[in-house]
Amino acid sequence: MGKAIIIFIILLLSSPAFAENGKITKYAADINNDGKVEYLTHEFLGGSGAYGILYIYNNKGNIIFKEMVQGDPYLVNSCTQTQSLNPQFFKDIDKDGVAEILVGRQQYHDNISNVIASWTFKSYKWNGKNYVYDRIYE
């Protein structure tokens, strides 16, 4: 049964219908150190700030995280064309062995250049079932 669910998730995430709003990037990794792979997708919605929606699914296909994000949650090595998690998104802030998810947003104001706009970060912590809001860093 478990293999069937994983195959279903892979087929769903590779479906063109799933990507109709924009470019979808996909990645698989054990981000919460539970010994099981999580499936991450980033639906790019546009803009120079890489606005999009980050979805994280557990190995049973349940959404354990969904949030609007600014920036790319994965990095691509230009030489090897391999992806890795962006360490700016996934950091073990409290040093418990499990990465928190950091979602940053620039604080835009009228008549201020976007280059110097300040950032605010929300952190999300793994609670054993899903990622839940923890705190704001300014």
mmCIF file with all atom_site columns, C-alpha atoms in Angstrom:
data_model
loop_
_atom_site.group_PDB
_atom_site.id
_atom_site.type_symbol
_atom_site.label_atom_id
_atom_site.label_alt_id
_atom_site.label_comp_id
_atom_site.label_asym_id
_atom_site.label_entity_id
_atom_site.label_seq_id
_atom_site.pdbx_PDB_ins_code
_atom_site.Cartn_x
_atom_site.Cartn_y
_atom_site.Cartn_z
_atom_site.occupancy
_atom_site.B_iso_or_equiv
_atom_site.pdbx_formal_charge
_atom_site.auth_seq_id
_atom_site.auth_comp_id
_atom_site.auth_asym_id
_atom_site.auth_atom_id
_atom_site.pdbx_PDB_model_num
ATOM 1   C CA . MET A 1 1   ? 0.000  0.000  0.000   1.00 0.00 ? 1   MET A CA 1
ATOM 2   C CA . GLY A 1 2   ? 2.834  2.439  0.894   1.00 0.00 ? 2   GLY A CA 1
ATOM 3   C CA . LYS A 1 3   ? 4.538  2.029  -2.490  1.00 0.00 ? 3   LYS A CA 1
ATOM 4   C CA . ALA A 1 4   ? 1.230  2.737  -4.250  1.00 0.00 ? 4   ALA A CA 1
ATOM 5   C CA . ILE A 1 5   ? 0.863  6.013  -2.345  1.00 0.00 ? 5   ILE A CA 1
ATOM 6   C CA . ILE A 1 6   ? 4.406  7.078  -3.203  1.00 0.00 ? 6   ILE A CA 1
ATOM 7   C CA . ILE A 1 7   ? 3.862  6.265  -6.881  1.00 0.00 ? 7   ILE A CA 1
ATOM 8   C CA . PHE A 1 8   ? 0.613  8.272  -6.796  1.00 0.00 ? 8   PHE A CA 1
ATOM 9   C CA . ILE A 1 9   ? 2.429  11.279 -5.300  1.00 0.00 ? 9   ILE A CA 1
ATOM 10  C CA . ILE A 1 10  ? 5.180  11.113 -7.899  1.00 0.00 ? 10  ILE A CA 1
ATOM 11  C CA . LEU A 1 11  ? 2.635  10.909 -10.730 1.00 0.00 ? 11  LEU A CA 1
ATOM 12  C CA . LEU A 1 12  ? 0.602  13.757 -9.236  1.00 0.00 ? 12  LEU A CA 1
ATOM 13  C CA . LEU A 1 13  ? 3.621  16.014 -8.839  1.00 0.00 ? 13  LEU A CA 1
ATOM 14  C CA . SER A 1 14  ? 4.809  15.348 -12.379 1.00 0.00 ? 14  SER A CA 1
ATOM 15  C CA . SER A 1 15  ? 1.379  15.991 -13.896 1.00 0.00 ? 15  SER A CA 1
ATOM 16  C CA . PRO A 1 16  ? 1.133  19.008 -16.232 1.00 0.00 ? 16  PRO A CA 1
ATOM 17  C CA . ALA A 1 17  ? -2.200 19.921 -14.592 1.00 0.00 ? 17  ALA A CA 1
ATOM 18  C CA . PHE A 1 18  ? -0.363 20.356 -11.277 1.00 0.00 ? 18  PHE A CA 1
ATOM 19  C CA . ALA A 1 19  ? 1.897  22.989 -12.867 1.00 0.00 ? 19  ALA A CA 1
ATOM 20  C CA . GLU A 1 20  ? -0.752 25.099 -14.596 1.00 0.00 ? 20  GLU A CA 1
ATOM 21  C CA . ASN A 1 21  ? -0.139 28.248 -12.481 1.00 0.00 ? 21  ASN A CA 1
ATOM 22  C CA . GLY A 1 22  ? 3.564  28.354 -13.175 1.00 0.00 ? 22  GLY A CA 1
ATOM 23  C CA . LYS A 1 23  ? 6.814  26.499 -13.009 1.00 0.00 ? 23  LYS A CA 1
ATOM 24  C CA . ILE A 1 24  ? 6.944  23.710 -10.419 1.00 0.00 ? 24  ILE A CA 1
ATOM 25  C CA . THR A 1 25  ? 10.217 22.527 -8.963  1.00 0.00 ? 25  THR A CA 1
ATOM 26  C CA . LYS A 1 26  ? 10.391 19.292 -6.979  1.00 0.00 ? 26  LYS A CA 1
ATOM 27  C CA . TYR A 1 27  ? 12.766 17.854 -4.430  1.00 0.00 ? 27  TYR A CA 1
ATOM 28  C CA . ALA A 1 28  ? 12.838 14.868 -2.075  1.00 0.00 ? 28  ALA A CA 1
ATOM 29  C CA . ALA A 1 29  ? 14.763 14.754 1.220   1.00 0.00 ? 29  ALA A CA 1
ATOM 30  C CA . ASP A 1 30  ? 14.404 13.706 4.833   1.00 0.00 ? 30  ASP A CA 1
ATOM 31  C CA . ILE A 1 31  ? 14.151 17.228 6.239   1.00 0.00 ? 31  ILE A CA 1
ATOM 32  C CA . ASN A 1 32  ? 12.820 16.322 9.697   1.00 0.00 ? 32  ASN A CA 1
ATOM 33  C CA . ASN A 1 33  ? 15.276 13.459 10.423  1.00 0.00 ? 33  ASN A CA 1
ATOM 34  C CA . ASP A 1 34  ? 12.542 10.850 10.930  1.00 0.00 ? 34  ASP A CA 1
ATOM 35  C CA . GLY A 1 35  ? 14.194 8.383  8.536   1.00 0.00 ? 35  GLY A CA 1
ATOM 36  C CA . LYS A 1 36  ? 11.508 8.932  5.876   1.00 0.00 ? 36  LYS A CA 1
ATOM 37  C CA . VAL A 1 37  ? 11.670 11.036 2.734   1.00 0.00 ? 37  VAL A CA 1
ATOM 38  C CA . GLU A 1 38  ? 9.512  14.161 2.447   1.00 0.00 ? 38  GLU A CA 1
ATOM 39  C CA . TYR A 1 39  ? 8.457  15.502 -0.961  1.00 0.00 ? 39  TYR A CA 1
ATOM 40  C CA . LEU A 1 40  ? 8.778  19.228 -1.544  1.00 0.00 ? 40  LEU A CA 1
ATOM 41  C CA . THR A 1 41  ? 7.318  21.250 -4.384  1.00 0.00 ? 41  THR A CA 1
ATOM 42  C CA . HIS A 1 42  ? 7.680  24.960 -5.069  1.00 0.00 ? 42  HIS A CA 1
ATOM 43  C CA . GLU A 1 43  ? 5.035  26.450 -7.322  1.00 0.00 ? 43  GLU A CA 1
ATOM 44  C CA . PHE A 1 44  ? 6.609  29.582 -8.802  1.00 0.00 ? 44  PHE A CA 1
ATOM 45  C CA . LEU A 1 45  ? 3.980  32.334 -9.123  1.00 0.00 ? 45  LEU A CA 1
ATOM 46  C CA . GLY A 1 46  ? 6.223  35.000 -10.637 1.00 0.00 ? 46  GLY A CA 1
ATOM 47  C CA . GLY A 1 47  ? 8.064  38.172 -9.841  1.00 0.00 ? 47  GLY A CA 1
ATOM 48  C CA . SER A 1 48  ? 11.717 38.924 -9.340  1.00 0.00 ? 48  SER A CA 1
ATOM 49  C CA . GLY A 1 49  ? 11.458 37.773 -5.715  1.00 0.00 ? 49  GLY A CA 1
ATOM 50  C CA . ALA A 1 50  ? 10.673 34.157 -6.714  1.00 0.00 ? 50  ALA A CA 1
ATOM 51  C CA . TYR A 1 51  ? 7.247  34.306 -5.101  1.00 0.00 ? 51  TYR A CA 1
ATOM 52  C CA . GLY A 1 52  ? 5.564  30.967 -4.819  1.00 0.00 ? 52  GLY A CA 1
ATOM 53  C CA . ILE A 1 53  ? 3.952  28.327 -2.660  1.00 0.00 ? 53  ILE A CA 1
ATOM 54  C CA . LEU A 1 54  ? 6.084  25.739 -0.901  1.00 0.00 ? 54  LEU A CA 1
ATOM 55  C CA . TYR A 1 55  ? 4.314  22.441 -0.246  1.00 0.00 ? 55  TYR A CA 1
ATOM 56  C CA . ILE A 1 56  ? 5.866  19.638 1.801   1.00 0.00 ? 56  ILE A CA 1
ATOM 57  C CA . TYR A 1 57  ? 4.256  16.194 1.779   1.00 0.00 ? 57  TYR A CA 1
ATOM 58  C CA . ASN A 1 58  ? 5.060  13.276 4.058   1.00 0.00 ? 58  ASN A CA 1
ATOM 59  C CA . ASN A 1 59  ? 5.693  9.814  2.627   1.00 0.00 ? 59  ASN A CA 1
ATOM 60  C CA . LYS A 1 60  ? 1.954  9.047  2.877   1.00 0.00 ? 60  LYS A CA 1
ATOM 61  C CA . GLY A 1 61  ? 1.002  11.997 0.672   1.00 0.00 ? 61  GLY A CA 1
ATOM 62  C CA . ASN A 1 62  ? -0.325 14.263 3.442   1.00 0.00 ? 62  ASN A CA 1
ATOM 63  C CA . ILE A 1 63  ? 0.579  17.955 3.367   1.00 0.00 ? 63  ILE A CA 1
ATOM 64  C CA . ILE A 1 64  ? 2.746  18.735 6.387   1.00 0.00 ? 64  ILE A CA 1
ATOM 65  C CA . PHE A 1 65  ? 3.598  22.304 5.329   1.00 0.00 ? 65  PHE A CA 1
ATOM 66  C CA . LYS A 1 66  ? 2.121  24.858 2.917   1.00 0.00 ? 66  LYS A CA 1
ATOM 67  C CA . GLU A 1 67  ? 3.117  28.508 2.855   1.00 0.00 ? 67  GLU A CA 1
ATOM 68  C CA . MET A 1 68  ? 3.629  31.422 0.476   1.00 0.00 ? 68  MET A CA 1
ATOM 69  C CA . VAL A 1 69  ? 7.373  32.000 0.177   1.00 0.00 ? 69  VAL A CA 1
ATOM 70  C CA . GLN A 1 70  ? 9.745  34.500 -1.320  1.00 0.00 ? 70  GLN A CA 1
ATOM 71  C CA . GLY A 1 71  ? 12.902 33.006 -2.778  1.00 0.00 ? 71  GLY A CA 1
ATOM 72  C CA . ASP A 1 72  ? 13.859 29.563 -4.004  1.00 0.00 ? 72  ASP A CA 1
ATOM 73  C CA . PRO A 1 73  ? 13.763 26.737 -1.423  1.00 0.00 ? 73  PRO A CA 1
ATOM 74  C CA . TYR A 1 74  ? 16.261 24.702 -3.495  1.00 0.00 ? 74  TYR A CA 1
ATOM 75  C CA . LEU A 1 75  ? 19.591 25.553 -5.012  1.00 0.00 ? 75  LEU A CA 1
ATOM 76  C CA . VAL A 1 76  ? 20.829 24.094 -8.292  1.00 0.00 ? 76  VAL A CA 1
ATOM 77  C CA . ASN A 1 77  ? 24.523 23.377 -8.729  1.00 0.00 ? 77  ASN A CA 1
ATOM 78  C CA . SER A 1 78  ? 25.245 24.816 -12.183 1.00 0.00 ? 78  SER A CA 1
ATOM 79  C CA . CYS A 1 79  ? 28.086 22.344 -12.830 1.00 0.00 ? 79  CYS A CA 1
ATOM 80  C CA . THR A 1 80  ? 26.340 19.103 -11.874 1.00 0.00 ? 80  THR A CA 1
ATOM 81  C CA . GLN A 1 81  ? 22.721 20.260 -12.349 1.00 0.00 ? 81  GLN A CA 1
ATOM 82  C CA . THR A 1 82  ? 21.830 18.698 -8.997  1.00 0.00 ? 82  THR A CA 1
ATOM 83  C CA . GLN A 1 83  ? 19.524 20.262 -6.445  1.00 0.00 ? 83  GLN A CA 1
ATOM 84  C CA . SER A 1 84  ? 20.012 20.757 -2.720  1.00 0.00 ? 84  SER A CA 1
ATOM 85  C CA . LEU A 1 85  ? 17.930 22.394 -0.005  1.00 0.00 ? 85  LEU A CA 1
ATOM 86  C CA . ASN A 1 86  ? 18.573 26.103 0.360   1.00 0.00 ? 86  ASN A CA 1
ATOM 87  C CA . PRO A 1 87  ? 20.233 26.521 3.775   1.00 0.00 ? 87  PRO A CA 1
ATOM 88  C CA . GLN A 1 88  ? 18.527 29.930 4.064   1.00 0.00 ? 88  GLN A CA 1
ATOM 89  C CA . PHE A 1 89  ? 15.146 28.092 4.196   1.00 0.00 ? 89  PHE A CA 1
ATOM 90  C CA . PHE A 1 90  ? 16.100 25.011 6.217   1.00 0.00 ? 90  PHE A CA 1
ATOM 91  C CA . LYS A 1 91  ? 18.239 25.692 9.335   1.00 0.00 ? 91  LYS A CA 1
ATOM 92  C CA . ASP A 1 92  ? 18.511 23.926 12.651  1.00 0.00 ? 92  ASP A CA 1
ATOM 93  C CA . ILE A 1 93  ? 18.152 27.114 14.679  1.00 0.00 ? 93  ILE A CA 1
ATOM 94  C CA . ASP A 1 94  ? 17.667 25.476 18.080  1.00 0.00 ? 94  ASP A CA 1
ATOM 95  C CA . LYS A 1 95  ? 20.343 22.783 17.451  1.00 0.00 ? 95  LYS A CA 1
ATOM 96  C CA . ASP A 1 96  ? 17.974 19.852 18.167  1.00 0.00 ? 96  ASP A CA 1
ATOM 97  C CA . GLY A 1 97  ? 18.962 17.938 15.021  1.00 0.00 ? 97  GLY A CA 1
ATOM 98  C CA . VAL A 1 98  ? 15.817 18.898 13.066  1.00 0.00 ? 98  VAL A CA 1
ATOM 99  C CA . ALA A 1 99  ? 15.802 21.796 10.615  1.00 0.00 ? 99  ALA A CA 1
ATOM 100 C CA . GLU A 1 100 ? 13.264 24.561 11.105  1.00 0.00 ? 100 GLU A CA 1
ATOM 101 C CA . ILE A 1 101 ? 11.733 26.169 8.019   1.00 0.00 ? 101 ILE A CA 1
ATOM 102 C CA . LEU A 1 102 ? 12.390 29.900 7.660   1.00 0.00 ? 102 LEU A CA 1
ATOM 103 C CA . VAL A 1 103 ? 10.019 31.873 5.456   1.00 0.00 ? 103 VAL A CA 1
ATOM 104 C CA . GLY A 1 104 ? 11.245 35.383 4.722   1.00 0.00 ? 104 GLY A CA 1
ATOM 105 C CA . ARG A 1 105 ? 9.366  38.370 3.399   1.00 0.00 ? 105 ARG A CA 1
ATOM 106 C CA . GLN A 1 106 ? 10.698 41.789 2.482   1.00 0.00 ? 106 GLN A CA 1
ATOM 107 C CA . GLN A 1 107 ? 8.947  44.708 4.158   1.00 0.00 ? 107 GLN A CA 1
ATOM 108 C CA . TYR A 1 108 ? 8.282  47.065 1.255   1.00 0.00 ? 108 TYR A CA 1
ATOM 109 C CA . HIS A 1 109 ? 7.466  50.703 1.868   1.00 0.00 ? 109 HIS A CA 1
ATOM 110 C CA . ASP A 1 110 ? 6.510  53.485 -0.515  1.00 0.00 ? 110 ASP A CA 1
ATOM 111 C CA . ASN A 1 111 ? 9.443  55.318 -2.076  1.00 0.00 ? 111 ASN A CA 1
ATOM 112 C CA . ILE A 1 112 ? 12.056 52.873 -0.732  1.00 0.00 ? 112 ILE A CA 1
ATOM 113 C CA . SER A 1 113 ? 14.189 50.774 -3.040  1.00 0.00 ? 113 SER A CA 1
ATOM 114 C CA . ASN A 1 114 ? 13.454 47.044 -2.845  1.00 0.00 ? 114 ASN A CA 1
ATOM 115 C CA . VAL A 1 115 ? 17.196 46.451 -2.538  1.00 0.00 ? 115 VAL A CA 1
ATOM 116 C CA . ILE A 1 116 ? 17.307 48.017 0.928   1.00 0.00 ? 116 ILE A CA 1
ATOM 117 C CA . ALA A 1 117 ? 13.891 46.830 2.159   1.00 0.00 ? 117 ALA A CA 1
ATOM 118 C CA . SER A 1 118 ? 14.154 45.000 5.481   1.00 0.00 ? 118 SER A CA 1
ATOM 119 C CA . TRP A 1 119 ? 13.285 41.318 5.918   1.00 0.00 ? 119 TRP A CA 1
ATOM 120 C CA . THR A 1 120 ? 11.089 39.529 8.446   1.00 0.00 ? 120 THR A CA 1
ATOM 121 C CA . PHE A 1 121 ? 11.334 35.757 8.933   1.00 0.00 ? 121 PHE A CA 1
ATOM 122 C CA . LYS A 1 122 ? 8.744  33.350 10.308  1.00 0.00 ? 122 LYS A CA 1
ATOM 123 C CA . SER A 1 123 ? 10.067 30.060 11.605  1.00 0.00 ? 123 SER A CA 1
ATOM 124 C CA . TYR A 1 124 ? 8.156  26.791 11.538  1.00 0.00 ? 124 TYR A CA 1
ATOM 125 C CA . LYS A 1 125 ? 9.116  23.895 13.809  1.00 0.00 ? 125 LYS A CA 1
ATOM 126 C CA . TRP A 1 126 ? 8.524  20.160 13.372  1.00 0.00 ? 126 TRP A CA 1
ATOM 127 C CA . ASN A 1 127 ? 6.086  18.858 16.033  1.00 0.00 ? 127 ASN A CA 1
ATOM 128 C CA . GLY A 1 128 ? 6.209  15.179 15.064  1.00 0.00 ? 128 GLY A CA 1
ATOM 129 C CA . LYS A 1 129 ? 3.270  15.408 12.636  1.00 0.00 ? 129 LYS A CA 1
ATOM 130 C CA . ASN A 1 130 ? 3.726  18.635 10.670  1.00 0.00 ? 130 ASN A CA 1
ATOM 131 C CA . TYR A 1 131 ? 5.486  21.974 10.684  1.00 0.00 ? 131 TYR A CA 1
ATOM 132 C CA . VAL A 1 132 ? 3.824  24.588 12.900  1.00 0.00 ? 132 VAL A CA 1
ATOM 133 C CA . TYR A 1 133 ? 4.453  28.298 13.309  1.00 0.00 ? 133 TYR A CA 1
ATOM 134 C CA . ASP A 1 134 ? 7.074  28.985 15.980  1.00 0.00 ? 134 ASP A CA 1
ATOM 135 C CA . ARG A 1 135 ? 8.105  32.680 15.980  1.00 0.00 ? 135 ARG A CA 1
ATOM 136 C CA . ILE A 1 136 ? 9.031  35.791 13.996  1.00 0.00 ? 136 ILE A CA 1
ATOM 137 C CA . TYR A 1 137 ? 12.592 37.058 13.544  1.00 0.00 ? 137 TYR A CA 1
ATOM 138 C CA . GLU A 1 138 ? 13.025 40.693 12.527  1.00 0.00 ? 138 GLU A CA 1
#
